[in-house]
Coordinates of C-alpha atoms in Angstrom, one line a residue:
Chain A
M143 CA -20.5 -49.8 24.5
A144 CA -22.6 -46.6 24.8
D145 CA -19.4 -44.6 26.1
E146 CA -17.5 -45.8 23.1
N147 CA -20.1 -44.8 20.7
G148 CA -20.3 -41.3 22.6
I149 CA -16.6 -40.9 22.2
I150 CA -16.7 -41.5 18.3
L151 CA -19.7 -39.0 18.1
I152 CA -17.4 -36.4 19.9
V153 CA -14.5 -37.3 17.6
I154 CA -16.7 -36.8 14.5
S155 CA -18.4 -33.7 15.9
G156 CA -15.1 -32.3 16.7
T157 CA -13.6 -32.9 13.3
L158 CA -16.9 -31.4 11.8
L159 CA -16.4 -28.4 14.2
M160 CA -12.7 -27.9 13.2
M161 CA -13.7 -28.1 9.6
L162 CA -16.2 -25.4 10.1
F163 CA -13.7 -23.5 12.2
I164 CA -11.0 -23.7 9.3
G165 CA -13.3 -22.9 6.5
A166 CA -14.7 -19.8 8.6
I167 CA -11.3 -18.5 9.4
I168 CA -10.0 -18.8 5.7
L169 CA -13.3 -17.4 4.3
F170 CA -13.1 -14.4 6.7
V171 CA -9.4 -13.6 6.0
V172 CA -10.1 -13.8 2.2
T173 CA -13.2 -11.6 2.2
Y174 CA -11.7 -9.1 4.5
N175 CA -8.7 -8.9 2.7
R176 CA -10.7 -8.3 -0.7
K177 CA -12.6 -5.7 0.8
I178 CA -9.6 -3.8 1.9
Q179 CA -8.1 -4.3 -1.4
Q180 CA -11.0 -2.7 -3.1
K181 CA -11.0 0.1 -0.5
N182 CA -7.4 0.6 -1.1
S183 CA -7.7 0.6 -5.0
E184 CA -10.5 3.1 -4.9
H185 CA -8.5 5.3 -2.7
T186 CA -5.4 4.9 -4.8
L187 CA -7.6 5.7 -8.0
E188 CA -9.0 9.0 -6.2
I189 CA -5.3 9.9 -5.4
K190 CA -4.2 9.4 -9.1
N191 CA -7.2 11.5 -10.2
K192 CA -6.5 14.4 -7.9
E193 CA -2.8 14.2 -9.0
L194 CA -3.8 14.3 -12.7
E195 CA -6.2 17.3 -12.0
M196 CA -3.5 19.1 -10.2
L197 CA -0.9 18.7 -13.1
K198 CA -3.5 19.8 -15.6
K199 CA -3.8 23.0 -13.5
V200 CA -0.3 23.4 -13.2
I201 CA 0.1 23.2 -17.0
E202 CA -2.7 25.5 -17.6
T203 CA -1.5 28.0 -15.1
Q204 CA 2.1 27.7 -16.8
E205 CA 0.3 28.1 -20.3
S206 CA -1.6 31.3 -19.1
E207 CA 1.2 32.9 -17.7
R208 CA 3.3 32.3 -20.9
D209 CA 0.2 34.0 -22.9
K210 CA 0.3 36.9 -20.4
I211 CA 4.0 37.4 -21.0
A212 CA 3.7 37.1 -24.8
S213 CA 0.8 39.4 -24.9
N214 CA 2.8 42.0 -22.9
L215 CA 5.7 41.9 -25.1
H216 CA 3.6 41.8 -28.1
D217 CA 1.1 44.6 -27.1
E218 CA 3.1 46.7 -25.0
V219 CA 7.0 46.5 -25.9
G220 CA 6.5 45.5 -29.4
P221 CA 4.6 48.9 -30.7
L222 CA 6.8 50.9 -28.6
L223 CA 10.0 49.5 -30.3
S224 CA 8.3 50.2 -33.8
K225 CA 7.6 53.7 -32.8
L226 CA 11.4 54.0 -31.6
R227 CA 12.5 52.7 -35.1
L228 CA 10.3 55.1 -36.9
D229 CA 11.6 58.0 -34.7
M230 CA 15.1 56.9 -35.4
S231 CA 14.3 57.3 -39.4
S232 CA 12.8 60.7 -38.8
F233 CA 15.8 61.8 -36.5
K234 CA 18.2 60.6 -39.2
R235 CA 16.3 62.8 -42.0
A236 CA 16.1 65.7 -39.4
F237 CA 19.8 65.3 -38.7
D238 CA 20.6 65.3 -42.4
K239 CA 18.4 68.7 -42.9
G240 CA 19.8 70.0 -39.7
T241 CA 16.5 70.3 -38.1
L242 CA 17.2 67.9 -35.2
T243 CA 16.7 69.8 -31.8
A244 CA 17.9 68.9 -28.3
E245 CA 14.3 69.0 -27.0
K246 CA 13.4 66.2 -29.4
L247 CA 16.3 64.0 -28.3
N248 CA 15.1 64.6 -24.7
N249 CA 11.5 63.7 -25.6
E250 CA 13.0 60.4 -27.0
R251 CA 15.1 59.9 -23.9
E252 CA 11.8 59.7 -22.0
F253 CA 10.3 57.6 -24.5
I254 CA 13.0 55.1 -24.2
D255 CA 12.6 55.1 -20.2
E256 CA 9.1 54.2 -20.7
I257 CA 10.2 51.3 -22.9
I258 CA 12.5 50.2 -20.2
D259 CA 9.8 50.5 -17.5
N260 CA 7.7 48.3 -19.6
V261 CA 10.6 45.6 -20.1
R262 CA 11.1 45.9 -16.4
S263 CA 7.4 45.1 -15.8
V264 CA 7.4 42.1 -18.2
S265 CA 10.7 40.8 -16.5
H266 CA 9.0 41.4 -13.0
D267 CA 6.0 39.0 -14.1
L268 CA 8.7 36.4 -15.0
S269 CA 10.6 36.6 -12.0
P270 CA 9.9 39.2 -9.1
Q271 CA 13.4 40.2 -8.3
F272 CA 12.1 42.6 -5.6
L273 CA 10.4 39.7 -3.8
L274 CA 13.5 37.5 -3.9
K275 CA 15.7 40.3 -2.8
F276 CA 13.5 41.9 -0.1
G277 CA 11.0 39.3 1.1
I278 CA 7.3 38.8 0.7
V279 CA 6.1 41.7 3.0
K280 CA 8.3 44.3 1.3
A281 CA 7.3 43.0 -2.1
I282 CA 3.7 43.2 -1.3
R283 CA 3.9 46.6 0.3
N284 CA 5.7 47.8 -3.0
Y285 CA 3.0 46.3 -5.1
V286 CA 0.1 47.8 -3.2
S287 CA 1.9 51.3 -3.1
N288 CA 1.0 51.6 -6.9
F289 CA -2.9 51.6 -5.7
E290 CA -4.6 54.9 -5.0
K291 CA -7.8 53.2 -4.2
P292 CA -8.6 51.5 -2.0
Q293 CA -6.2 52.3 0.7
I294 CA -4.2 49.2 1.4
A295 CA -2.3 49.0 4.7
V296 CA 0.4 46.3 5.1
Q297 CA 1.3 45.3 8.8
G298 CA 3.8 42.9 10.1
N299 CA 7.4 43.0 10.6
L300 CA 8.9 40.0 9.4
E301 CA 12.5 41.1 8.2
Q302 CA 14.1 37.9 9.5
L303 CA 11.6 35.4 7.9
K304 CA 13.3 33.3 5.4
L305 CA 11.3 31.4 2.9
S306 CA 12.4 29.1 0.1
R307 CA 11.8 30.5 -3.3
T308 CA 9.2 28.3 -4.4
I309 CA 6.9 29.3 -1.1
S310 CA 7.8 32.9 -1.9
V311 CA 7.0 33.0 -5.2
N312 CA 3.7 31.1 -4.8
T313 CA 2.7 33.0 -1.7
Y314 CA 3.3 36.4 -3.7
R315 CA 1.3 35.3 -6.7
V316 CA -1.7 33.8 -4.9
L317 CA -1.7 37.2 -2.9
L318 CA -1.5 39.4 -5.9
E319 CA -4.1 37.3 -7.3
L320 CA -6.4 37.7 -4.3
I321 CA -5.8 41.5 -4.0
N322 CA -6.5 42.3 -7.8
N323 CA -9.8 39.9 -7.5
T324 CA -10.9 41.7 -4.4
I325 CA -10.6 45.1 -5.6
K326 CA -11.9 44.1 -9.3
H327 CA -15.0 42.4 -7.9
D328 CA -15.8 43.8 -4.3
S329 CA -14.6 47.4 -4.9
P330 CA -13.6 48.0 -1.0
E331 CA -12.7 51.1 0.2
K332 CA -10.1 50.0 2.7
M333 CA -8.1 47.0 3.0
N334 CA -5.7 45.6 5.5
I335 CA -3.1 42.8 5.1
L336 CA -1.5 41.3 8.1
F337 CA 1.4 39.0 8.2
E338 CA 2.1 36.9 11.2
E339 CA 4.4 34.2 11.9
K340 CA 2.9 31.4 14.2
A341 CA 5.1 28.4 15.0
C342 CA 5.8 26.7 11.7
L343 CA 3.2 28.7 9.9
L344 CA 3.3 32.0 7.9
K345 CA -0.5 33.6 8.4
V346 CA -1.7 36.3 6.2
V347 CA -5.0 37.9 6.9
M348 CA -6.5 40.2 4.3
E349 CA -9.4 42.1 5.6
H350 CA -11.6 44.4 3.5
D351 CA -14.8 46.2 3.7
G352 CA -16.2 44.7 0.6
D353 CA -18.9 42.1 0.5
G354 CA -16.5 39.2 0.4
I355 CA -17.3 35.8 -0.6
S356 CA -17.5 32.3 1.3
N357 CA -15.5 29.3 0.6
E358 CA -18.4 27.6 -1.2
E359 CA -18.7 30.6 -3.5
F360 CA -15.0 30.5 -4.1
E361 CA -15.3 26.7 -5.0
S362 CA -18.1 27.4 -7.3
F363 CA -16.4 30.3 -8.9
A364 CA -13.2 28.3 -9.6
K365 CA -15.3 25.5 -11.0
N366 CA -17.4 27.6 -13.5
S367 CA -14.7 30.4 -14.2
K368 CA -13.3 30.5 -17.8
G369 CA -10.3 32.4 -16.6
L370 CA -7.5 31.0 -14.9
G371 CA -6.8 33.2 -11.9
L372 CA -8.6 31.2 -9.5
T373 CA -7.4 27.9 -10.7
S374 CA -4.0 29.4 -10.4
I375 CA -4.9 30.2 -6.9
Q376 CA -6.2 26.6 -6.2
T377 CA -3.0 24.9 -7.7
R378 CA -0.7 27.1 -6.0
I379 CA -2.4 26.5 -2.6
I380 CA -2.0 22.8 -3.4
I381 CA 1.7 23.3 -4.1
L382 CA 2.2 25.1 -0.8
N383 CA 0.2 22.5 1.0
A384 CA -1.6 25.9 2.5
I385 CA -5.0 26.7 3.8
L386 CA -7.3 29.3 2.3
D387 CA -10.4 30.4 4.1
F388 CA -12.8 32.9 3.2
Q389 CA -14.9 34.7 5.7
K390 CA -17.8 36.6 4.1
R391 CA -18.9 39.8 5.9
K392 CA -21.9 39.8 8.1
E393 CA -21.0 42.6 10.2
G394 CA -17.6 44.8 10.0
M395 CA -15.1 43.4 7.7
S396 CA -14.7 40.4 5.3
S397 CA -11.6 38.3 5.5
I398 CA -9.5 36.1 3.6
N399 CA -7.0 33.9 5.7
L400 CA -4.0 32.2 4.4
S401 CA -2.0 29.5 6.4
I402 CA 1.2 28.4 4.6
P403 CA 3.6 26.1 6.2
K404 CA 7.0 27.8 6.1
V405 CA 8.9 24.4 5.1
Chain B
M1032 CA -11.9 -61.5 7.1
S1033 CA -15.0 -60.4 8.3
E1034 CA -17.2 -58.4 6.1
E1035 CA -16.8 -55.2 8.2
I1036 CA -13.3 -55.5 7.9
K1037 CA -13.3 -56.1 4.1
N1038 CA -15.3 -53.0 3.9
L1039 CA -12.8 -50.7 6.0
V1040 CA -10.1 -52.2 3.7
F1041 CA -12.0 -51.3 0.6
F1042 CA -12.6 -47.7 1.9
Q1043 CA -9.2 -47.4 3.2
N1044 CA -7.7 -48.3 -0.2
T1045 CA -9.8 -45.9 -2.0
I1046 CA -8.8 -43.1 0.1
V1047 CA -5.1 -44.1 0.2
F1048 CA -5.3 -44.3 -3.6
L1049 CA -6.7 -40.7 -3.8
S1050 CA -3.8 -39.6 -1.4
I1051 CA -1.3 -41.4 -3.6
G1052 CA -2.9 -40.2 -6.8
S1053 CA -2.6 -36.5 -5.7
G1054 CA 0.9 -36.8 -4.2
V1055 CA 1.9 -38.0 -7.6
F1056 CA 0.1 -35.1 -9.2
V1057 CA 2.2 -32.7 -7.1
F1058 CA 5.5 -34.5 -8.0
L1059 CA 4.6 -34.3 -11.9
F1060 CA 3.4 -30.7 -11.3
F1061 CA 6.6 -30.0 -9.8
L1062 CA 8.6 -32.0 -12.5
F1063 CA 6.9 -30.6 -15.6
Q1064 CA 6.4 -27.1 -14.7
K1065 CA 9.0 -24.7 -15.9
Q1066 CA 10.8 -23.6 -12.8
S1067 CA 11.9 -20.0 -11.8
E1068 CA 15.3 -19.3 -10.1
K1069 CA 13.7 -17.5 -7.4
F1070 CA 12.3 -19.5 -4.5
L1071 CA 13.9 -22.6 -6.1
K1072 CA 15.2 -23.6 -2.5
L1073 CA 11.9 -23.2 -1.1
K1074 CA 10.4 -25.6 -3.8
W1075 CA 12.8 -28.2 -2.7
F1076 CA 11.8 -27.9 0.8
V1077 CA 8.1 -28.2 0.1
L1078 CA 8.9 -31.1 -2.1
F1079 CA 11.1 -32.6 0.9
F1080 CA 8.1 -32.0 3.1
V1081 CA 5.2 -33.4 0.7
F1082 CA 7.2 -36.6 -0.1
S1083 CA 8.6 -37.6 3.4
G1084 CA 5.0 -37.7 4.6
F1085 CA 4.1 -39.4 1.1
F1086 CA 6.6 -42.1 1.4
I1087 CA 6.3 -42.8 5.1
D1088 CA 2.5 -43.1 4.4
L1089 CA 3.3 -45.6 1.5
L1090 CA 5.7 -47.6 3.9
L1091 CA 3.0 -47.7 6.5
Y1092 CA 0.4 -48.9 3.9
F1093 CA 2.6 -51.7 2.9
Y1094 CA 3.8 -52.6 6.5
S1095 CA 0.0 -52.8 7.6
A1096 CA -1.0 -54.9 4.7
Q1097 CA 1.9 -57.5 5.4
N1098 CA 1.5 -57.3 9.2
K1099 CA -2.0 -56.7 9.6
S1100 CA -1.3 -53.7 11.9
E1101 CA -1.2 -50.0 11.1
Y1102 CA 1.3 -49.0 13.7
F1103 CA 5.0 -49.1 13.2
E1104 CA 6.3 -46.4 15.8
P1105 CA 9.6 -45.7 14.3
L1106 CA 8.0 -44.4 11.1
Y1107 CA 5.9 -42.2 13.1
N1108 CA 8.7 -40.9 14.8
I1109 CA 10.6 -40.2 11.8
Y1110 CA 7.4 -38.5 10.1
S1111 CA 7.4 -36.0 13.3
V1112 CA 11.2 -35.2 13.1
S1113 CA 10.7 -34.7 9.4
V1114 CA 7.7 -32.5 9.6
A1115 CA 9.3 -30.2 12.2
F1116 CA 12.5 -30.1 10.1
S1117 CA 10.6 -29.4 7.0
C1118 CA 8.7 -26.6 8.9
L1119 CA 12.0 -25.1 10.1
L1120 CA 13.5 -24.8 6.5
I1121 CA 10.3 -23.7 4.9
F1122 CA 9.6 -21.1 7.4
R1123 CA 13.0 -19.7 7.1
Q1124 CA 12.2 -19.4 3.2
L1125 CA 9.0 -17.8 3.2
P1126 CA 8.6 -14.1 2.7
L1127 CA 7.6 -13.4 6.2
Y1128 CA 8.8 -10.9 8.5
S1129 CA 12.0 -11.6 10.5
N1130 CA 10.5 -11.8 14.2
F1131 CA 8.1 -14.5 12.8
K1132 CA 10.8 -16.6 11.0
S1133 CA 13.1 -16.4 14.1
L1134 CA 10.2 -17.6 16.4
T1135 CA 9.6 -20.5 14.1
T1136 CA 13.2 -21.5 14.0
V1137 CA 13.3 -21.6 17.7
V1138 CA 10.3 -23.4 18.3
F1139 CA 11.0 -26.2 15.8
G1140 CA 14.7 -26.4 16.4
V1141 CA 14.0 -26.9 20.2
F1142 CA 11.5 -29.6 19.3
I1143 CA 13.7 -31.5 17.1
L1144 CA 16.2 -31.5 19.8
I1145 CA 14.0 -32.5 22.6
F1146 CA 12.0 -35.0 20.4
C1147 CA 15.4 -36.6 19.1
A1148 CA 16.8 -36.7 22.4
I1149 CA 13.6 -38.6 23.7
S1150 CA 12.6 -40.7 20.8
F1151 CA 16.0 -41.8 19.6
Y1152 CA 18.0 -41.7 22.7
T1153 CA 16.3 -42.0 26.0
R1154 CA 13.1 -44.0 25.2
G1155 CA 14.2 -45.6 22.0
I1156 CA 12.8 -45.4 18.5
Y1157 CA 10.1 -48.0 19.0
F1158 CA 8.6 -45.7 21.8
E1159 CA 5.7 -43.3 20.3
N1160 CA 4.7 -40.6 22.8
V1161 CA 1.6 -39.2 21.0
Y1162 CA 1.7 -35.9 23.0
Y1163 CA 4.9 -34.8 21.4
S1164 CA 3.4 -35.1 17.9
T1165 CA 0.3 -33.3 19.2
F1166 CA 2.4 -30.5 20.4
L1167 CA 3.9 -30.2 16.9
K1168 CA 0.6 -29.9 15.2
F1169 CA -0.5 -27.3 17.9
A1170 CA 2.7 -25.3 17.4
I1171 CA 2.0 -25.4 13.5
L1172 CA -1.5 -24.6 13.9
F1173 CA -0.5 -21.5 16.1
F1174 CA 1.7 -20.5 13.6
V1175 CA -1.1 -20.8 10.8
L1176 CA -3.3 -18.7 12.8
Y1177 CA -0.4 -16.2 13.7
Y1178 CA -0.1 -15.7 9.9
F1179 CA -3.6 -15.2 9.2
F1180 CA -3.8 -12.8 12.2
W1181 CA -0.8 -11.0 10.6
K1182 CA -2.3 -10.9 7.1
F1183 CA -5.5 -9.6 8.9
N1184 CA -3.5 -6.5 10.0
S1185 CA -1.4 -5.8 7.0
V1186 CA -2.8 -5.3 3.6
G1187 CA -0.4 -5.9 0.5
T1188 CA -0.7 -4.5 -2.9
I1189 CA -2.1 -8.0 -4.1
P1190 CA -5.0 -10.1 -3.2
I1191 CA -4.1 -12.6 -0.5
T1192 CA -5.2 -15.5 -2.6
K1193 CA -2.6 -14.6 -5.2
E1194 CA 0.1 -15.1 -2.7
F1195 CA 1.6 -18.6 -2.4
T1196 CA 2.2 -18.2 1.2
F1197 CA -1.4 -18.0 2.0
W1198 CA -2.1 -21.2 0.1
F1199 CA 0.8 -22.9 1.9
F1200 CA -0.6 -21.9 5.2
T1201 CA -4.1 -22.9 4.1
A1202 CA -2.8 -26.2 3.2
L1203 CA -1.0 -26.5 6.6
F1204 CA -4.3 -25.6 8.2
I1205 CA -6.4 -28.2 6.6
Y1206 CA -3.6 -30.8 7.0
F1207 CA -3.1 -30.6 10.6
G1208 CA -6.4 -28.9 11.7
I1209 CA -9.0 -31.3 10.4
P1210 CA -7.6 -34.6 11.8
L1211 CA -6.7 -32.8 14.8
V1212 CA -9.5 -34.5 17.0
V1213 CA -8.8 -38.0 15.2
T1214 CA -5.0 -37.8 16.2
I1215 CA -5.2 -36.4 19.6
M1216 CA -7.9 -39.6 20.2
Q1217 CA -5.8 -42.2 18.1
D1218 CA -4.4 -44.2 21.1
Y1219 CA -7.7 -44.5 22.9
L1220 CA -9.8 -45.1 19.6
G1221 CA -7.4 -47.5 18.3
S1222 CA -7.5 -49.8 21.4
V1223 CA -11.2 -49.5 22.1
K1224 CA -12.8 -49.6 18.8
P1225 CA -10.2 -50.5 16.0
I1226 CA -12.8 -50.7 13.0
A1227 CA -14.3 -47.4 13.9
F1228 CA -10.7 -45.9 14.2
G1229 CA -9.8 -47.4 11.0
Y1230 CA -12.8 -45.2 9.3
L1231 CA -12.0 -42.2 11.2
W1232 CA -8.4 -42.4 10.4
Q1233 CA -9.3 -41.9 6.7
I1234 CA -10.1 -38.3 7.8
M1235 CA -6.3 -38.0 7.9
N1236 CA -6.0 -39.4 4.4
F1237 CA -8.9 -37.0 3.2
S1238 CA -7.0 -34.0 4.4
T1239 CA -3.6 -35.4 3.0
V1240 CA -5.5 -35.1 -0.6
L1241 CA -6.5 -31.7 0.0
F1242 CA -3.0 -30.8 1.3
H1243 CA -1.6 -32.1 -1.8
L1244 CA -3.9 -30.1 -4.0
L1245 CA -3.3 -26.9 -2.2
I1246 CA 0.5 -27.5 -2.5
A1247 CA 0.1 -27.8 -6.1
K1248 CA -1.8 -24.6 -6.0
M1249 CA 1.0 -23.0 -4.3
L1250 CA 3.7 -24.2 -6.6
W1251 CA 1.6 -22.8 -9.5
L1252 CA 1.5 -19.4 -8.1
M1253 CA 5.4 -19.6 -7.0
K1254 CA 5.8 -20.1 -10.9
T1255 CA 4.5 -16.6 -11.6
E1256 CA 6.3 -14.9 -8.8

């Protein structure tokens, strides 16, 4: 009799244990799933926000470049063409009077050359043809050849390097912005730009004897700056999936390292 | 009829009434709910699963009322085959990954073949071996735990409680899990303590009520799929 009661007790407690086990498993799976879902949705929101921010930066950069081109056309080419129009009127009057000389015409030809240079410069801003034709190293070498101070040496023989148009143009713009900013804010005496190919990366090291900035300072400047230069660098770095690293000088040279995936 | 048996019959009738009521609720739910074309096959298979058990329970109830015995082996055997067959059909229709489906098809398919060969051919339909039906329950519980383990490792885009498969597996877990100890011990208890077993057997009916309600929840979620 006692044995039979014991069996019933075992059945009841076994059933209760099963109920607890089932309840615990279901509760655990549901709670765990809910937690993971919440984490995922937060992560998705974060990614979306980042994408939005990037899109905003891209649009801002585009707008800034359009403004720059418009202002170049308006301020540089516009007045020159107006002056050319006035010159033409005066030439007509001089021609009628018979006072038009070859010297005046020569001066005017030089003036037209200046207009052509300006148009070329605007066109270069729109699409750097030299870069697309001769590659990133030669384009940078060509660009820095215009500077008298600081002395800028470009090293690296990457004639065979083939990059897509997007990578070339974005890298070129980033480098131009970095060179200009360094010259403007650090006033270095010397600057070396070294191009290297490492496995699937294009590495560019810019060394200069200015004070330089740290990564934290760059982030802070980019956040607080009203200009779009630093934002443009950040946007292009994201587009290139590249890594930009600033090393502030303690002793010797400051440097800026740029690692760009070639594909 | 002794007072003890009268009490048991009253208790049993109450739980059976609840079980029948919840079954009818599922049926009405299915009948009046607007059906979407998607998963229509699955809905019919689930309905077959629920109502094969429901009608066998009803038949057993009437049989026991007339013959003063809870046992009628052929019905239990038919019930085991119908459960295995329903699971085979339902698992193939559920949105699970293909290896899972193949495994369930093989396990339930082999079970049906062996069970039919033994129950209907070798030993006869009047012979009920509780170990076969227990194996079936363990197999189903194994797949339920496998599902939960799978869900534990893969996170979808919607919460698990909004997936109808979750409610189906929860229903199976409760239906076969809670009365597992009672069903394993049913032969022994039925012979030595029939009254106590009569009470304990109501755990099975109680889990059936929960099963019906969870299936209704599953059908509700399938509507929105």
